[in-house]
Every structure is written in C-alpha cells, then in structure tokens.
Short mmCIF file of C-alpha atoms in Angstrom, two decimals:
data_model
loop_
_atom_site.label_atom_id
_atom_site.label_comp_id
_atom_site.label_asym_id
_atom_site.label_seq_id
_atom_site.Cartn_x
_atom_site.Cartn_y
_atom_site.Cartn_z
CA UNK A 9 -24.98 187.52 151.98
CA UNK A 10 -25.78 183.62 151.64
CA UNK A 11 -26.58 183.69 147.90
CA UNK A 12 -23.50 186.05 147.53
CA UNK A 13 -20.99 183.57 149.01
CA UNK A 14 -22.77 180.93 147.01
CA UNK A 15 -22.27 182.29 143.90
CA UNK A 16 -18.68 183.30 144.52
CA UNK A 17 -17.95 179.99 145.56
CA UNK A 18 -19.51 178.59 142.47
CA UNK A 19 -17.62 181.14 140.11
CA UNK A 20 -14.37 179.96 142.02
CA UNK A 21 -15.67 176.47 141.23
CA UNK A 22 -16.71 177.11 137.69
CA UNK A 23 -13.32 178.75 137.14
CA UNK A 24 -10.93 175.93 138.72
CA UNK A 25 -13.07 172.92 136.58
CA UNK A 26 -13.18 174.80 133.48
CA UNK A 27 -9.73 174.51 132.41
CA UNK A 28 -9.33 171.04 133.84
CA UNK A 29 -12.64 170.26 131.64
CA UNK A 30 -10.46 172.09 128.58
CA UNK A 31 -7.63 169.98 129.09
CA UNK A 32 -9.32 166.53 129.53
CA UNK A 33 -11.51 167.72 126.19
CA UNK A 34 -8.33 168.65 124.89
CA UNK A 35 -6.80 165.96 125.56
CA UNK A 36 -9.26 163.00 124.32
CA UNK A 37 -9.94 165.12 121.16
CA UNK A 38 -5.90 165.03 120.47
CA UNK A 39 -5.58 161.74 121.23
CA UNK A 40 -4.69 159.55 117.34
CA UNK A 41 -7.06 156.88 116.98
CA UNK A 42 -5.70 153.48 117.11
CA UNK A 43 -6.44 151.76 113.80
CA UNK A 44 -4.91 148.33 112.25
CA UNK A 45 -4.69 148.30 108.96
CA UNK A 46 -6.18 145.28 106.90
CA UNK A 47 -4.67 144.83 103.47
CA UNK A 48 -2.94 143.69 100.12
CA UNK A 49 -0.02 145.83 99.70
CA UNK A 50 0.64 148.84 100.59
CA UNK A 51 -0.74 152.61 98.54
CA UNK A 52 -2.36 155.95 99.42
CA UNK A 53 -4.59 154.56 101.59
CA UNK A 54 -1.42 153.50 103.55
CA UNK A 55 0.39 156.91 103.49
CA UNK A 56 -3.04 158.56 104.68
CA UNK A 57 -3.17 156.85 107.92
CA UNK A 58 0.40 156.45 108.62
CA UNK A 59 1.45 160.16 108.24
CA UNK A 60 -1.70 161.52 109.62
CA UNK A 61 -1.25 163.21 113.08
CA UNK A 62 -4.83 161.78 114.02
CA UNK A 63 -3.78 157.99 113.50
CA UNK A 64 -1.55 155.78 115.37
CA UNK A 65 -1.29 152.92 113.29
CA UNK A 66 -0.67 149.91 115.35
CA UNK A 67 -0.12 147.03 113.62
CA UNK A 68 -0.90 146.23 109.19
CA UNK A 69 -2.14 142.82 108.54
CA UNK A 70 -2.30 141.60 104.79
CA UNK A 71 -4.67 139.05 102.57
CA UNK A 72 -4.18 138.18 99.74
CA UNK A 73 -6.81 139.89 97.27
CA UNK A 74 -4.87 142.37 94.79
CA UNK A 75 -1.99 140.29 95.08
CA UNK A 76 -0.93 137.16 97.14
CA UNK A 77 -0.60 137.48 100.70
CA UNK A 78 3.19 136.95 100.67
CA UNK A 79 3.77 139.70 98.02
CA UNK A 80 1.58 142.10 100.34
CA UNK A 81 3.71 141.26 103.14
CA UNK A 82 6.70 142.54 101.48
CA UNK A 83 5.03 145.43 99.91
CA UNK A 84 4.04 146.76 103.58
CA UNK A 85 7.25 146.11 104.71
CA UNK A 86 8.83 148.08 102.43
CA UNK A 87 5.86 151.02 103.05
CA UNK A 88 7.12 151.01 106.73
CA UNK A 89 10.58 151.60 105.91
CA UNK A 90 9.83 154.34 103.47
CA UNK A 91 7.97 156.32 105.88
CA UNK A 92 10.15 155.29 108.96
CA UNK A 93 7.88 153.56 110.74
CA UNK A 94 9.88 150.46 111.15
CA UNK A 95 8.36 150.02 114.69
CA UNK A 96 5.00 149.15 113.70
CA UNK A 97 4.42 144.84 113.39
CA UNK A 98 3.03 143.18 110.21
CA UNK A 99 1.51 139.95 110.40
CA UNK A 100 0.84 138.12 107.80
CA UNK A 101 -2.79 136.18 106.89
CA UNK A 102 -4.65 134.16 104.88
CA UNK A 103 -3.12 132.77 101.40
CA UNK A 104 -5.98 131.78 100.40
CA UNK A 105 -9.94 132.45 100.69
CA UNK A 106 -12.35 130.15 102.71
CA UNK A 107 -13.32 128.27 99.82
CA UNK A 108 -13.06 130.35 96.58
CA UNK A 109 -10.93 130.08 93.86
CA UNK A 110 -8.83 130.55 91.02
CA UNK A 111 -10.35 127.52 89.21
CA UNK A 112 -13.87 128.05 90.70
CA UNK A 113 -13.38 131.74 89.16
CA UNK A 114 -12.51 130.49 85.97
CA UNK A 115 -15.61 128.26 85.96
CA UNK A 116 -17.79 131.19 87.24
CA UNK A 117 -16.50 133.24 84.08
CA UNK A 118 -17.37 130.40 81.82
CA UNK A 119 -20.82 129.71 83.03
CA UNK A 120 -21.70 133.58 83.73
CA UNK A 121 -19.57 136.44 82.57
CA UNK A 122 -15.93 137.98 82.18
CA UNK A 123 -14.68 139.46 85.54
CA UNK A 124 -13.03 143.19 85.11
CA UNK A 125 -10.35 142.47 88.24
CA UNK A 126 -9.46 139.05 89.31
CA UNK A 127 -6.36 140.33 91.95
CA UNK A 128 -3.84 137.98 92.46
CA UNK A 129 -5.88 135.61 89.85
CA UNK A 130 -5.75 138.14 87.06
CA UNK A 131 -3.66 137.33 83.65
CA UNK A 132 -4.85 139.66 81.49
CA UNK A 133 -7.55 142.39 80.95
CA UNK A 134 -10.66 141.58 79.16
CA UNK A 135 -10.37 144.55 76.86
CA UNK A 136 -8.06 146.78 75.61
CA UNK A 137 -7.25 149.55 78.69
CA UNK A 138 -5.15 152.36 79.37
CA UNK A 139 -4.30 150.66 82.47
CA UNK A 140 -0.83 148.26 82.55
CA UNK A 141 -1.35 144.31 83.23
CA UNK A 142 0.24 143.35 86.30
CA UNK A 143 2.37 140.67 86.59
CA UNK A 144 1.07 136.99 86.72
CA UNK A 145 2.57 134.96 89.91
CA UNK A 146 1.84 131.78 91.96
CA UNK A 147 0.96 131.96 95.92
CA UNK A 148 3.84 130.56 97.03
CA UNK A 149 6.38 132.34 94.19
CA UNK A 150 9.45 134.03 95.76
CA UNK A 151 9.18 137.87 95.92
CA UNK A 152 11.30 139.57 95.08
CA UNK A 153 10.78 143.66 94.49
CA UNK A 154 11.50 146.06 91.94
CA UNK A 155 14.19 148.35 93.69
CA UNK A 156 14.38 145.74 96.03
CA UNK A 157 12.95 144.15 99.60
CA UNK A 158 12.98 145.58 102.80
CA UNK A 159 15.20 144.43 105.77
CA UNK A 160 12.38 144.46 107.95
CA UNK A 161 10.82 141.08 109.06
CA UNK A 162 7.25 140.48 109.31
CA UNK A 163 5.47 139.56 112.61
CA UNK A 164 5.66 135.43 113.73
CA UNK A 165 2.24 135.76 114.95
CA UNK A 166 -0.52 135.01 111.68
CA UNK A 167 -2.72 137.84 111.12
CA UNK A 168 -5.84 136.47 112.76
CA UNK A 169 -3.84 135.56 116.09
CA UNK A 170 -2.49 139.48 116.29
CA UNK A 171 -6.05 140.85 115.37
CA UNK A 172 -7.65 139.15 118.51
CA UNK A 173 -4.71 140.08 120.60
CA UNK A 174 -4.98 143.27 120.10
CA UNK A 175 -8.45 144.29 120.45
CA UNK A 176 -8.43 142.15 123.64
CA UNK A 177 -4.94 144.53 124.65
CA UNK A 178 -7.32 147.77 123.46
CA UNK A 179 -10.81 146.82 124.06
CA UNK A 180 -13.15 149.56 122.59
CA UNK A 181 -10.14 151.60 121.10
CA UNK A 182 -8.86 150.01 118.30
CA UNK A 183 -10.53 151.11 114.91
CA UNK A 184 -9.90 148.46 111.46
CA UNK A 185 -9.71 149.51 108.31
CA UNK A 186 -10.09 146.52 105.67
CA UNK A 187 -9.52 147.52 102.28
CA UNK A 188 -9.04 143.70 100.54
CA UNK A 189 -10.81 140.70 101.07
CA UNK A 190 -12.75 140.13 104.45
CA UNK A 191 -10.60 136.14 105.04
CA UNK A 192 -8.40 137.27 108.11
CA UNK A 193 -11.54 139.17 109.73
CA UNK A 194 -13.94 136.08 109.56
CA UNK A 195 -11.18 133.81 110.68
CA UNK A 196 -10.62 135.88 113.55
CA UNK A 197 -14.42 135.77 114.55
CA UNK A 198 -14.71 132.17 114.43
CA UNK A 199 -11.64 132.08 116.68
CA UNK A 200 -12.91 133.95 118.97
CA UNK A 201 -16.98 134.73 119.23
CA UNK A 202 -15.72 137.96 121.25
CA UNK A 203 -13.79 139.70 118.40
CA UNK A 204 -16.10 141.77 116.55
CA UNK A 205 -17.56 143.18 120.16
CA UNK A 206 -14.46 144.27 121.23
CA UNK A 207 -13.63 146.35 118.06
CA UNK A 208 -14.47 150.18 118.58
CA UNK A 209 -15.52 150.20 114.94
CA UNK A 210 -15.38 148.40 111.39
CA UNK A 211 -14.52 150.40 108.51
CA UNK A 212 -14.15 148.27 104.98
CA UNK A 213 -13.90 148.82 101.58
CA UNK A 214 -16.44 146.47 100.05
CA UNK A 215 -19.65 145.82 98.04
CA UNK A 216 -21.71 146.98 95.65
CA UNK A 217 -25.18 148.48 95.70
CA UNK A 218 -25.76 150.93 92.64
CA UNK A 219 -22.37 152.87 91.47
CA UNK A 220 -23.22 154.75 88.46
CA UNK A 221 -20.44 156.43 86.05
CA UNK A 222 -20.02 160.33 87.08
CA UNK A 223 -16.45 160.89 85.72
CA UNK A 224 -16.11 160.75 81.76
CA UNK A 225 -12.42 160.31 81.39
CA UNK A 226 -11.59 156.95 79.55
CA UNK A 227 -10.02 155.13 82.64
CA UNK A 228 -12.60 156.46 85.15
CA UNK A 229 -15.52 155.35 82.89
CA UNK A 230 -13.81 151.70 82.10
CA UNK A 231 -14.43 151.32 85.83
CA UNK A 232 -17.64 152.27 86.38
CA UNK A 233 -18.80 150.24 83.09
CA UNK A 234 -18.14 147.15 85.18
CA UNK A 235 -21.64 147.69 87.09
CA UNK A 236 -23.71 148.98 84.39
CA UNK A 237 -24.79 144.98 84.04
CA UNK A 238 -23.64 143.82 87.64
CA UNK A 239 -24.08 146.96 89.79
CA UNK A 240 -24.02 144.03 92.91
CA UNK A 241 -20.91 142.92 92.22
CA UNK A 242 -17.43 144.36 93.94
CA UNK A 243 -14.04 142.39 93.58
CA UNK A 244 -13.05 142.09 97.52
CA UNK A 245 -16.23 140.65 98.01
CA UNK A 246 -15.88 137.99 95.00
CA UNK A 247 -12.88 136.79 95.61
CA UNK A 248 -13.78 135.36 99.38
CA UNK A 249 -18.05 135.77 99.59
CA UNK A 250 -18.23 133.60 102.62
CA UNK A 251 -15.65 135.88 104.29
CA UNK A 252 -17.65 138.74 103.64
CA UNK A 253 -20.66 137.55 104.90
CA UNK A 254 -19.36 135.79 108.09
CA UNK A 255 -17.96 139.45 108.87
CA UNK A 256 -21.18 140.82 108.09
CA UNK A 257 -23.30 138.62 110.48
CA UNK A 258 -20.56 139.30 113.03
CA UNK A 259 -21.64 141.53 116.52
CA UNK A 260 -19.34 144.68 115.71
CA UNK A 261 -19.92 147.78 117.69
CA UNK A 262 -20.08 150.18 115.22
CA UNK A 263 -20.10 148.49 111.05
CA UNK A 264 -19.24 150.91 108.35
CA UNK A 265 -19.41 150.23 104.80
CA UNK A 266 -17.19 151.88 101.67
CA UNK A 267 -18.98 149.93 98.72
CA UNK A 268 -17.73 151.09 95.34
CA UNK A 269 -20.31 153.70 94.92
CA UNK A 270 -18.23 156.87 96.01
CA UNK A 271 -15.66 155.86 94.08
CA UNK A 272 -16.71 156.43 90.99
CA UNK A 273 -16.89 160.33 90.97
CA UNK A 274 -13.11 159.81 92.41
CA UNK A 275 -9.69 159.35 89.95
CA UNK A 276 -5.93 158.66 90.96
CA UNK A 277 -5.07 161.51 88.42
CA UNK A 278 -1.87 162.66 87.63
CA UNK A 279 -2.66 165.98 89.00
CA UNK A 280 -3.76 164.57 92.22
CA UNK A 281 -0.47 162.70 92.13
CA UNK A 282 1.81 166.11 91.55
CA UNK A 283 0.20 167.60 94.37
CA UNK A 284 0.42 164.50 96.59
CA UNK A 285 4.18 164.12 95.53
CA UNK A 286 5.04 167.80 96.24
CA UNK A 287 2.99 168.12 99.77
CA UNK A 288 4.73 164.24 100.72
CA UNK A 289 8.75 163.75 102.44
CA UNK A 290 10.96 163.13 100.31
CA UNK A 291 11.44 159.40 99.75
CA UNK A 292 7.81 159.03 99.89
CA UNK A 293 7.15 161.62 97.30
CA UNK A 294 9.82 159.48 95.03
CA UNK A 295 7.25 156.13 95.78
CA UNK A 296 4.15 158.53 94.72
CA UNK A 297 5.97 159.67 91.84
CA UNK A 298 5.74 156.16 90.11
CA UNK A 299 2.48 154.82 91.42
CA UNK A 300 0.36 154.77 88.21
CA UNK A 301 -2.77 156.86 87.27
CA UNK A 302 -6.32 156.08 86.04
CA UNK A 303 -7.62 154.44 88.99
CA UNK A 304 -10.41 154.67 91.07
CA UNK A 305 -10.05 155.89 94.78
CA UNK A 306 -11.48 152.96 96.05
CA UNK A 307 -9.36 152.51 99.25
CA UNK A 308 -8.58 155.68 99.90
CA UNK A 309 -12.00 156.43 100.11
CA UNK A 310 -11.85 154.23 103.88
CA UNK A 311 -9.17 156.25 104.76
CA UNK A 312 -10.74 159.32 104.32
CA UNK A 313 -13.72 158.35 106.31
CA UNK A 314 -11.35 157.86 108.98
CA UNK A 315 -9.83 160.82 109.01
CA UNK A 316 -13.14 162.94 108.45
CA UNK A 317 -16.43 161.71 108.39
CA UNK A 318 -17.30 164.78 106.89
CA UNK A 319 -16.14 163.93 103.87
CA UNK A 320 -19.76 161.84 103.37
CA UNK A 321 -22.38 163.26 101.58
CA UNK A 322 -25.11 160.31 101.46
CA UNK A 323 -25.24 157.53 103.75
CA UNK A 324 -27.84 155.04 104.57
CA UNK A 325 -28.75 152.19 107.52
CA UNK A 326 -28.56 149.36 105.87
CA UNK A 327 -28.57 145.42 107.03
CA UNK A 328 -26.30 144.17 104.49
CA UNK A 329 -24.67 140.06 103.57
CA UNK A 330 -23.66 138.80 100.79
CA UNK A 331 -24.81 135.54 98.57
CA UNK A 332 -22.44 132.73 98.80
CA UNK A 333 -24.09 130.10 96.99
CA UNK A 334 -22.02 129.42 94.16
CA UNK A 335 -23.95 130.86 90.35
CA UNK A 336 -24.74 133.73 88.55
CA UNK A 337 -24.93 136.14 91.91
CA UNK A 338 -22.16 134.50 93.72
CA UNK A 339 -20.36 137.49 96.12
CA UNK A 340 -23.08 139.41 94.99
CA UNK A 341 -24.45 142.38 97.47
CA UNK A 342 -27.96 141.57 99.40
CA UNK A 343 -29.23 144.82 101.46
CA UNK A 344 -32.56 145.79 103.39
CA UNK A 345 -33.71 148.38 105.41
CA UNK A 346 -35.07 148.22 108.79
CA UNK A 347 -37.92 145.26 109.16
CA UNK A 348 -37.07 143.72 105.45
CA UNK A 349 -33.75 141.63 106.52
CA UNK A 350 -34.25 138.23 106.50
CA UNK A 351 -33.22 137.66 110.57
CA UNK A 352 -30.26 135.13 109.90
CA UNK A 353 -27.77 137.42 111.96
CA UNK A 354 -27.42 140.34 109.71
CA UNK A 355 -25.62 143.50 110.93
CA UNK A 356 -27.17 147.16 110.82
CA UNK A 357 -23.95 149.06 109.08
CA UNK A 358 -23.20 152.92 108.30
CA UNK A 359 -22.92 152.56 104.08
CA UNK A 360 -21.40 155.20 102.67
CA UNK A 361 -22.90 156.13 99.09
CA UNK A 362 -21.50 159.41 97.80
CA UNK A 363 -18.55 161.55 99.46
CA UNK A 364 -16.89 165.07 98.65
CA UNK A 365 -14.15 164.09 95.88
CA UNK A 366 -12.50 167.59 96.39
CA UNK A 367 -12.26 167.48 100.26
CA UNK A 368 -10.85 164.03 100.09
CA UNK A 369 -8.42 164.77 98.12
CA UNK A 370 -7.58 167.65 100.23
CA UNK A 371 -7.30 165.63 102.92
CA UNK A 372 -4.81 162.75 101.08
CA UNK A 373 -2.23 166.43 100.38
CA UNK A 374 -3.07 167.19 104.52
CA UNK A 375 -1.80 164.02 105.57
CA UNK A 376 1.64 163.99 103.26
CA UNK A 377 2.63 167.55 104.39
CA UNK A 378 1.87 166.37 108.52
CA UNK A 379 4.23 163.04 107.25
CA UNK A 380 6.83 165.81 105.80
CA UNK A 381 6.54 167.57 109.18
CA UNK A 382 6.90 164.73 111.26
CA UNK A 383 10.48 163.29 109.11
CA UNK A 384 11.57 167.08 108.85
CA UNK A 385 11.36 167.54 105.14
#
C-alpha cells in the first residue's frame, strides 16, 4: 500500500512538473538571441538577422572596411528604416584602423603584390571583372545616398562605448556578429579587460586558411583566384591586422571563425536574388531587387551560422592570430592545433571550413518570408 501511494504521488508529481518543464523548455528555446551587429553597411547579412524570428537585434555598430565608417552609418540607417526597425540604436566606430593604411597599402602593393579588394581604399579593379567599381570617396566626404538618407539619427555614444555597455547590461546573452574589420572590437577590449568575457559568443567573418575554387562561373572563380597564390590572406583582416589579432588573443567565451573558405562554393546569384526578392516585404524586396550579383556569400555565411549551426559541414579547433609585422605576410592568417600555438595569448576558436550552400540559402528565403510576416506583406 506504501509503494502504491508512492508511486501515485510521484505520477501526480511527474504530471504537475512536466508541463511546467515544457513551458520553461519552451520558453528558453523561443527566446531570439540577442546579437549586435558589427559592420560596414548594411546587405543580406543584415536582412537575415533582422527579420529572423530567432534574433533580436539590439543595437548595429559600423567600421569602416568596405566603405568608410560614416558612409556605413548611413547605409544602416537607412536598412533600419526599410525594414521598420527604427527602434534599434546605431553607433558609430572607428574611421580609421589602429595603424594601417591607405598609403601603407599602397606601399605593401608596390613592394609585394596587387590586392583584389582594398574597401573603402579601392579605386579601381586590378583586372577586367564582371563586377562594377564602386565609387572612390574620402573618410570624412559628405554622404549623401542614392534615393536618398534616412531621417533616422545615429547613436551619440561611439561604437566601442555602446559595445561594453551592453554586454555589461546582458552579461552572457548578447551574441556579436562582425562581418568587417575587427577595429571597434579590439578597442573595446583594451577599454575594458572584461569585454570579451562577458560576450556569450564571437562570431566573425575573417581570415584565410586554404579556400580553394569550387564554383566555375566567371565571377565566383575571379574570387577564389585571389588565394590560389595567397590562400592566408582575407581583406577584413588586411585592412586592420593588429585589430584582428588583439581580438584574437582576447578571453571570449565562446570564439567562432567564418574565414573565406565556405564561401567559395557560395554565389549572390541572380536566382538566389529572385527568390530572396519574392519571399522578402515589399520595400525590402525593392532594396534586394537592385543589390548586384556575382559575389561571394561571405557575410552571410556568419549569419547563417547564427541562425543554424547546422548549416556547417567541416569545422576544426583551431588557435588562430594573425601577423602584424609589416612585409610580404602582413594580415596574413597564423593557425595551430592543440600543443603547436606559440603561448602568447592565443584563443582556441570554432573555424568554420565548409557549410551546406543549399540550406543556407534556404535559410536567407526563411528569414525574408518571417520579415514579410512580421510587416504584414
């Protein structure tokens, strides 16, 4: 009769906690992710996050890298409105790297090599491409954007400022994604020794270990070319090295690395883009409509991650920095494996080395129809 009451009372207990247990489960597996997002400008990688039902964006901060800092600024701004999501802050960062640039670059090129992508540096491609040149302008040049800039004001708090504030308002909770140069991330750390250890986790698009060309298609194998000769070299790396490897020596909880690797089985096609443009809302699908094709999905790539880590099919552990004396290997990758590192503060990170084109692009239509659900188009 003992073991009978017992095990009723356990079944009544079992059957009270179980939907409690469901709910709580529920309720932390529902629960978007808090990221920041790190960038120059404002793309795909962009939409992903901010129309995704798993992400609550809370806050974009912007380098310069692609394009000057101040142009980024205004691109983002004019991202938010486009997507209504006028109540998320953007604080601007760094203009410029820690101590690269645009002459050093042009000496680097005339000692070592033609770069493929200079960013905000670039004037011209070094060969004929299918791809347009963007336009040439100074760091400090007004903006002013085709169509138009937003009304929205960026943040009075710098980037680096708002990055420590709010992973010391979120401690543990607030996920990064960097997909430009590394500047606002390493100026952050030496502001404040705590930073990296109070980010939940690190994802950024950068670095280089040994891409090789899978796609054949003219633009898609322009790309990959690049690291036929320099297979260590990535462009968000290069254009701020000591960046990169101040965030790599840095005491992150969890480090994961998007080199350029995956990318190159990846494409910005135009059929991508039709299904993109017909899954997105409306004035969205108008902005994906004239984004250009050809090009790698480098950043989007980070995004994806984010959304699914499933999307990875090869990964290693790998202690990773980057060489920032200034010659042939400057921004160049360094890597090791387990007992090989050299000891000098180097960070065990997740790099990501070959993902599932197909389901990532799958998940880019995913997160434009859940944008189109959310605005009611």
């Amino acid at each position: 009769m003992h073991r009978r009451a017992c095990a009723a009372l356990a079944l009544l207990v079992a059957l009270f906690l179980a939907p409690v247990a469901a709910l709580a489960a529920q309720a932390e597996e529902g629960a978007p992710r808090k990221v920041i997002i790190e960038d120059e400008g404002f793309a795909l990688m962009h939409l992903m996050l901010l129309e995704s039902r798993k992400i609550n964006v809370v806050g974009i901060t912007t380098v310069s890298g692609d394009v000057w800092a101040n142009r980024a600024t205004a691109l983002a701004l004019r991202g938010l409105e486009l997507t209504d999501r006028e109540d998320i802050p953007v604080a601007q960062g760094a203009t410029f790297p820690l101590l690269n640039s645009e002459a050093a670059t042009a000496r680097w090129e005339g000692l070592y090599g033609k770069l493929v992508w200079k960013g905000a540096w670039m004037r011209d491609w070094v060969e004929p491409t299918v791809q347009s040149t963007p336009e040439y302008h100074g760091p400090f040049d007004p903006v002013e954007l085709p169509g138009g800039n937003s009304h929205l004001q960026k943040s009075e708090e710098i980037a680096a400022n708002f990055l420590i504030r709010m992973v010391h308002q979120y401690p543990g909770e607030i996920t990064i994604v960097a997909c430009g140069p590394l500047t606002n991330l390493a100026l952050a750390q030496r502001l404040d020794p705590q930073f990296a250890s109070l980010v939940g986790e690190l994802v950024y698009m950068g670095g280089s270990f040994n891409p090789q060309q899978v796609l054949k298609d003219q633009s898609a194998a322009e790309f990959a070319r690049e690291f036929e000769n320099t297979p260590r070299r990535e462009f968000n790396v290069a254009f701020d090295p000591e960046a990169a490897s101040i965030v790599s020596r840095s005491p992150w909880r969890k480090l994961t690395v998007i080199p350029v690797d995956p990318s190159t089985a990846t494409q910005r096609t135009p059929g991508l883009l039709a299904r993109l443009e017909k899954a997105a809302p409306s004035k969205v699908a108008a902005f994906i409509a004239g984004l250009e094709p050809g090009f790698p999905l480098w950043d989007e790539i980070a995004a994806g991650y984010v959304l699914d880590p499933g999307i990875v099919t090869k990964a290693d552990q790998l202690y990773v920095d980057y060489v920032t004396d200034f010659g042939p290997k400057y921004g160049a990758t360094l890597s090791w494996h387990e007992h090989y590192q050299p000891g000098l503060g180097e960070r065990k990170a997740n790099v990501v080395l070959a993902i599932d084109p197909a389901r990532l692009e799958d998940l880019m239509v995913t997160a434009m129809r859940e944008g189109a659900q959310r605005q009611g188009n």
